[in-house]
Coordinates of C-alpha atoms in Angstrom, one line a residue:
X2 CA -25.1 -22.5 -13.6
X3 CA -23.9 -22.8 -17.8
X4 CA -21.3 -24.9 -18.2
X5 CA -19.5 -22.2 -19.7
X6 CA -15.5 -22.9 -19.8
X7 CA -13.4 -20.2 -17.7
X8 CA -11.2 -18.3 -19.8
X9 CA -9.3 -16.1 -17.0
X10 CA -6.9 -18.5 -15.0
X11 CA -5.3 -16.0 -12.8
X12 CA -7.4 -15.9 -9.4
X13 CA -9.2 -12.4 -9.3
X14 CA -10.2 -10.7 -5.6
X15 CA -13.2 -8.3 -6.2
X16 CA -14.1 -6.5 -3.0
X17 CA -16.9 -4.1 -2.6
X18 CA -18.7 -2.0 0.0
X19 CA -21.9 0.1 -0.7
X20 CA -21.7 1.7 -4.1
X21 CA -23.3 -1.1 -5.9
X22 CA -24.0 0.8 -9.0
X23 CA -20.5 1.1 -9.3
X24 CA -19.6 -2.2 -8.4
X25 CA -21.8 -3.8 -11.3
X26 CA -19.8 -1.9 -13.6
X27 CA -16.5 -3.4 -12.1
X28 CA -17.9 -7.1 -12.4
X29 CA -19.6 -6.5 -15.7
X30 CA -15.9 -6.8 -16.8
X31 CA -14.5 -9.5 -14.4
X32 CA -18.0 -11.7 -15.9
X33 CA -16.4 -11.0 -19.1
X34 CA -13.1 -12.8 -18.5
X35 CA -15.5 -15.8 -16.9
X36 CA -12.0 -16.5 -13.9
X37 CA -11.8 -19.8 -12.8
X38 CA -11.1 -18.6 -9.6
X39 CA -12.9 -15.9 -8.2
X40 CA -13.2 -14.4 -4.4
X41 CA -15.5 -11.7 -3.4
X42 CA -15.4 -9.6 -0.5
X43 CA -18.1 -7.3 1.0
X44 CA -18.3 -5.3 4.3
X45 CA -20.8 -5.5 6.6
X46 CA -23.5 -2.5 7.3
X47 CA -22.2 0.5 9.4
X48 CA -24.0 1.5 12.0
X49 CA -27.2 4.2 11.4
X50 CA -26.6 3.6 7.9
X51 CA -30.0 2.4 6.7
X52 CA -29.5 2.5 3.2
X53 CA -26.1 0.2 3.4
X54 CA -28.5 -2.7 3.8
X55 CA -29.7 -2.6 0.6
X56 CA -26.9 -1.8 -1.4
X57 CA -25.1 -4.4 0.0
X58 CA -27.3 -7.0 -0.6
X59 CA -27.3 -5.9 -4.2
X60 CA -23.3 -6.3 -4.1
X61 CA -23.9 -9.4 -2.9
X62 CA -26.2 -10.7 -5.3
X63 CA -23.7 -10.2 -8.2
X64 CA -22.7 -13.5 -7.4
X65 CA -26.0 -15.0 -9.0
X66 CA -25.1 -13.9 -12.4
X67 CA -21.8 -16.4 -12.8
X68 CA -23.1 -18.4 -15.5
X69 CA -19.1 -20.2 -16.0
X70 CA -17.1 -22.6 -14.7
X71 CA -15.9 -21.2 -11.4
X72 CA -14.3 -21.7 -8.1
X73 CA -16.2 -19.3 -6.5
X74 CA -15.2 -18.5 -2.4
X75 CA -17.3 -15.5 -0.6
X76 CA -16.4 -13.9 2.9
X77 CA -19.7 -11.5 3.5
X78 CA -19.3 -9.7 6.6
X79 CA -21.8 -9.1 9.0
X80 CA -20.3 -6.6 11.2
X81 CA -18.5 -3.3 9.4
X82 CA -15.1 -3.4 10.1
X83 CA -14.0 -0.1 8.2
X84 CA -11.9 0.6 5.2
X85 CA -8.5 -0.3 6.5
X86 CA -9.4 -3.7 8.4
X87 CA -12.0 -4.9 6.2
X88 CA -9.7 -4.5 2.8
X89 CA -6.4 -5.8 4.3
X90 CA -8.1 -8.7 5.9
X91 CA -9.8 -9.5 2.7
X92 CA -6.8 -9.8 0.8
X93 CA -4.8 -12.0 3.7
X94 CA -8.1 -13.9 3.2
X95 CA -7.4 -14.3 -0.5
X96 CA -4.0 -15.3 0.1
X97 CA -4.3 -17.6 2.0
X98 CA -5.9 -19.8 -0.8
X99 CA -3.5 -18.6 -3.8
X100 CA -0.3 -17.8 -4.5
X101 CA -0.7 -14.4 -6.6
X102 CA -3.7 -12.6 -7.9
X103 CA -5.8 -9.7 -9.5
X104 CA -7.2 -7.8 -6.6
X105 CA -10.2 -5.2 -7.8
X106 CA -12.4 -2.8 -5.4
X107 CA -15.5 -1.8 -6.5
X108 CA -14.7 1.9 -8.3
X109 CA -11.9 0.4 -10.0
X110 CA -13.2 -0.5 -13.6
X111 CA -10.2 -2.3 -15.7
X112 CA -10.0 -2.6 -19.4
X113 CA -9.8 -5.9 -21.2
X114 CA -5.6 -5.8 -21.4
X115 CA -5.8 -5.5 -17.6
X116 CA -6.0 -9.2 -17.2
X117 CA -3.8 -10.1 -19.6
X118 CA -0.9 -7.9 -18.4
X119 CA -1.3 -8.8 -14.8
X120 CA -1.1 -12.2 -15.6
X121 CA 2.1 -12.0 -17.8
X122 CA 3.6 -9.9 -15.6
X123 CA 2.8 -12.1 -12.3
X124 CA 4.2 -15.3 -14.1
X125 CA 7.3 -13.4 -15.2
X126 CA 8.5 -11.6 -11.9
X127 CA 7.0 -14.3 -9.5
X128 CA 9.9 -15.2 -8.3
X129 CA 11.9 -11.9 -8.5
X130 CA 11.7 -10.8 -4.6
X131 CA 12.2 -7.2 -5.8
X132 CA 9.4 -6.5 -7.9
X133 CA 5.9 -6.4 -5.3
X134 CA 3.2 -4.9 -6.9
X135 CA 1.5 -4.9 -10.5
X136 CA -0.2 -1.8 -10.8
X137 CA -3.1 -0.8 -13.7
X138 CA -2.7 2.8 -13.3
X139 CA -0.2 5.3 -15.7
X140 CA -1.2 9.3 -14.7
X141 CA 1.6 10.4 -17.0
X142 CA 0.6 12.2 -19.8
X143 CA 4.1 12.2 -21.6
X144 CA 4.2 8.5 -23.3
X145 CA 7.0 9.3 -25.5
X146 CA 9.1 9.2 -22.1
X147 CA 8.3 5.5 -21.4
X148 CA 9.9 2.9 -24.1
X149 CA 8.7 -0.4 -23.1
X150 CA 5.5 -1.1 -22.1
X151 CA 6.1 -0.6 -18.3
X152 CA 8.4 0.7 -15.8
X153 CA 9.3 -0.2 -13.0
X154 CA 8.7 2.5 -10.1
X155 CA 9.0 3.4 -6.3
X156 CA 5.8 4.8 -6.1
X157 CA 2.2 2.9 -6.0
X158 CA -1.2 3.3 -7.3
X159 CA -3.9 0.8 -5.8
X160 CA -6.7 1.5 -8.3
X161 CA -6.8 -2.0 -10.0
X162 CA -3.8 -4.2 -9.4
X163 CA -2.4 -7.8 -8.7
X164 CA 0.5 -9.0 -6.3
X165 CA 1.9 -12.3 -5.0
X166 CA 1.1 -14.0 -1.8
X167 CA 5.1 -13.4 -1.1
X168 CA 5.0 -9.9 -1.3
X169 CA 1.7 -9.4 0.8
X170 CA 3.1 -11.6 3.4
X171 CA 5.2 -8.3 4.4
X172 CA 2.3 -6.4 5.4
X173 CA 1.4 -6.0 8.7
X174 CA -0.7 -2.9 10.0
X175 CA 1.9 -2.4 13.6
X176 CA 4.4 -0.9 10.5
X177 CA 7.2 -3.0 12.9
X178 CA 10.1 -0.4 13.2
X179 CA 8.9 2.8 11.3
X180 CA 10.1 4.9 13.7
X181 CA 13.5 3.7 13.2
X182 CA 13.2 3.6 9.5
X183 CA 12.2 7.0 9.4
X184 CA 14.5 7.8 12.3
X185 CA 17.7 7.1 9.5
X186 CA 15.8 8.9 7.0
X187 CA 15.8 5.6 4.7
X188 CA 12.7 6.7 3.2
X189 CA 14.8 9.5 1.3
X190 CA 17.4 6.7 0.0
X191 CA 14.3 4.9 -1.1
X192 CA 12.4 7.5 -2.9
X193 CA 15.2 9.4 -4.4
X194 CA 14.0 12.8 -3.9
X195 CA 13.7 14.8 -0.6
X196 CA 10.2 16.4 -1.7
X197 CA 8.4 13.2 -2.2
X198 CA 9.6 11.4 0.7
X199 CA 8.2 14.6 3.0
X200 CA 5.3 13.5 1.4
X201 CA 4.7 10.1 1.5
X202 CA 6.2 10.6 5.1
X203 CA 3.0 12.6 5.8
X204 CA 0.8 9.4 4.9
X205 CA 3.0 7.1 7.0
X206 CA 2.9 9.2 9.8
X207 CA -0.9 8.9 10.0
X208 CA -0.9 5.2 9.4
X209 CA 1.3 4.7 11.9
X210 CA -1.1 6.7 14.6
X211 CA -3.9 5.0 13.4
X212 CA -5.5 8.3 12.4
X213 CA -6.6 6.8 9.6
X214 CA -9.0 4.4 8.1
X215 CA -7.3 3.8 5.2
X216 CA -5.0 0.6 4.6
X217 CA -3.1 1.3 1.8
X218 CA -0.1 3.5 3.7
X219 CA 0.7 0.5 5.3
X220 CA 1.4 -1.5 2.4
X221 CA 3.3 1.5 0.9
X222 CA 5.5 1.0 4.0
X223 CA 5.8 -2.4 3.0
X224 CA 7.4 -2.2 -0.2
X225 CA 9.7 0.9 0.6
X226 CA 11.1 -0.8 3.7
X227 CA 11.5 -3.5 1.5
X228 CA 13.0 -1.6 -1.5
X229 CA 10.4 -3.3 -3.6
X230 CA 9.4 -2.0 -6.6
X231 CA 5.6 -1.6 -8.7
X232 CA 5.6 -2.2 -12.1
X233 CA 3.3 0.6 -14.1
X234 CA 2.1 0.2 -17.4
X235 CA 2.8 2.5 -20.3
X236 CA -1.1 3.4 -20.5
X237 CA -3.9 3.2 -18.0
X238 CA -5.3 0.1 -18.1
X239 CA -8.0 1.1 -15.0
X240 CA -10.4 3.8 -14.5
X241 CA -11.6 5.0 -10.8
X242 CA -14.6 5.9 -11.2
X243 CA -15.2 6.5 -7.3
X244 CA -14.4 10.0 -7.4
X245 CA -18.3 11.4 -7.3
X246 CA -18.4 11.9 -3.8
X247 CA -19.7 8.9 -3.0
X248 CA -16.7 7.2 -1.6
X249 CA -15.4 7.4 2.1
X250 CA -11.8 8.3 1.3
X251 CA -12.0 10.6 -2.1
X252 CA -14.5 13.5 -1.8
X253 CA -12.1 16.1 -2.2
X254 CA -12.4 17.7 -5.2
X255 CA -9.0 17.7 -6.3
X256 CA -9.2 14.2 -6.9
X257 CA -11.5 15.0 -9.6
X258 CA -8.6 15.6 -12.3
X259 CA -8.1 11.3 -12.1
X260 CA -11.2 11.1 -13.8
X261 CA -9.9 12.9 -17.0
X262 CA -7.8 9.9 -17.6
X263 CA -9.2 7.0 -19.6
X264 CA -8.1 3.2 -20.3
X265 CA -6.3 2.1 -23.5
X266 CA -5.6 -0.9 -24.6
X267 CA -2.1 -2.5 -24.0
X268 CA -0.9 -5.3 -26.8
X269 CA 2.0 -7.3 -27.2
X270 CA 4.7 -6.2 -24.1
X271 CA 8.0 -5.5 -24.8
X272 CA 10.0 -5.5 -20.8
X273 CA 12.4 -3.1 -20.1
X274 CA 16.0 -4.8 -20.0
X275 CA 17.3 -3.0 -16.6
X276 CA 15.2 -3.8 -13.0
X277 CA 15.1 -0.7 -10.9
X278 CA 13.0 2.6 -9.8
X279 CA 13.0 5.1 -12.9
X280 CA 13.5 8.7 -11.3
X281 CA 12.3 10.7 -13.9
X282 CA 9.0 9.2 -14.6
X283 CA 8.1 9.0 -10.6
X284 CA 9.1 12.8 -10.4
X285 CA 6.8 13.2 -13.7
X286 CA 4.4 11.0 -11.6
X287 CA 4.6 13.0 -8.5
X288 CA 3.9 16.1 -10.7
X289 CA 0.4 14.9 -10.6
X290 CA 0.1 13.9 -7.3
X291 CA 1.1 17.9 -6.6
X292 CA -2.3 18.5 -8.7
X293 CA -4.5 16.3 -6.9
X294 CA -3.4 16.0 -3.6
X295 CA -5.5 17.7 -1.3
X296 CA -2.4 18.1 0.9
X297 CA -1.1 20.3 -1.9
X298 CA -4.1 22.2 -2.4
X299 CA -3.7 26.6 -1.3
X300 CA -6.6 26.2 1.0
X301 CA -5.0 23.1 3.2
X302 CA -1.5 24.6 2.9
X303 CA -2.8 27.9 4.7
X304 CA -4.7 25.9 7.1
X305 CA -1.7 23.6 8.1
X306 CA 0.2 27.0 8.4
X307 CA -1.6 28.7 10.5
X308 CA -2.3 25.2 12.7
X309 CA 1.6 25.6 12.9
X310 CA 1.2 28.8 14.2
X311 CA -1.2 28.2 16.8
X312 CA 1.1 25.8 17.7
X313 CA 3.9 27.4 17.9
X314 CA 2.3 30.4 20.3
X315 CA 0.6 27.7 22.5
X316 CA 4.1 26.6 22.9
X317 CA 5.6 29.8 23.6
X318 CA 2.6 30.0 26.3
X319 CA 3.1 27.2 28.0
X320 CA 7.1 27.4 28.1

């Protein structure tokens, strides 16, 4: 290894799967910031999945190009535990070495100001219980509506972003008490808007069965049920570039219109003087979310109507 001095102090988790092509990209950048502290996180092989083998073992082998002065910690899984389990557990994993941290999966490929405003923002807010997530993603395309260089919202994109060990420490994949919360309709109250808590709701409600594979619901329900708040940068510092059909989770093709949206730079930050959820950007937000949501798309909306209607005559049926 070079002795080549770390220049990145904020810990950075970089977890990856099978698309290593995609995952080079993503650490490309991380070797650029040469972190003193960096953990990586890879699945194990599925099942009947020959060619995870080999793309794994290229994942892991991005390891041998750190040429810097790193801490370097590696949990490489033998058995696949799936999406939800094998994300979550990496970042308890991670958290149980540091205190707060960058947390990258492998589609999620950050411009150069990413680092720099997670770790601003992480030192500023880390002990401000209401603020739980630093995100890297903006989807609005009105800047002119956003007059500092973030905002602080109720909403949460996952594509590139960096937390603190005291905010993860309230996730917990048994969602303790959703039924009640959503029971009181406290979701609502938390949201602001009737429309995008059915929605979210929708989400929850499939976490909460364990439908799902997916793990990021859950910490949704984390931060509403603690009326936490994300921070979101005036531009997009991240680009997903997972949305080719190769991932296990985004091969609908509405989630195609994310990949319009490129990075720019973010410079000197000016921090908005008043803490709390703004409205109109998360309903400007949402407005995007009703273009890419397969959920909102005309051919699932006629298939959940007529599942409803099945439903319904089974019911009359049976009564």
């Amino acid at each position: 290894m070079r002795n080549i001095r770390s220049s990145q102090k904020t810990p950075i988790l970089f977890v990856g799967f099978i698309r290593s092509e995609h995952a080079a990209r993503v650490f490309d950048v991380i070797k650029q910031q040469k972190p003193s502290k960096l953990f990586m996180a890879v699945d194990g092989p599925r099942k009947n999945y020959p060619s995870d083998i080999e793309n794994i073992k290229k994942i892991r082998e991005l390891v041998n190009s750190i040429n810097w002065e790193c801490d370097l910690k590696t949990r490489f899984l033998d058995n696949n535990l799936g999406c939800k389990h094998a994300v979550s557990t990496a970042i308890s994993w991670f958290f149980e070495h540091v205190d707060r941290g960058i947390i990258l999966e492998e589609d999620c490929v950050p411009n150069l100001s990413f680092f720099n405003f997670c770790s601003e923002l992480l030192d500023r807010y880390k002990s401000d219980e209401r603020i739980m997530q630093i995100s890297g993603n903006n989807y609005i395309k009105d800047k002119l509506k956003i007059k500092d260089s973030y905002y602080f919202s109720a909403l949460n994109d996952i594509w590139g972003w960096a937390t603190w060990r005291r905010a993860w420490q309230h996730f917990d994949l048994s969602m303790p008490n959703y039924q009640e919360y959503k029971k009181r309709k406290l979701l609502k109250k938390y949201v602001g808007f009737r429309d995008i808590a059915s929605w979210l709701e929708i989400y929850l409600d499939r976490a909460a069965s364990s439908s799902v594979d997916i793990w990021s619901s859950h910490w949704s329900y984390a931060i509403a049920r603690n009326n936490g708040l994300t921070i979101v940068p005036k531009y997009n510092l991240v680009k997903n570039i997972g949305f080719d059909g190769t991932g296990t989770n985004s091969q609908n093709d509405s989630w195609g219109y994310y990949d319009k949206f490129k990075t720019v730079e973010i410079g000197e930050l000016s921090h908005p003087n008043i803490i709390s959820s703004n409205r109109e950007l998360d309903r400007l937000r949402f407005s995007v979310i009703r273009k890419t949501d397969p959920r909102f798309t005309f051919k699932n909306i006629v298939r959940r109507f007529f599942t409803r209607i099945n439903l319904s005559i089974k019911k009359v049926f049976n009564d």
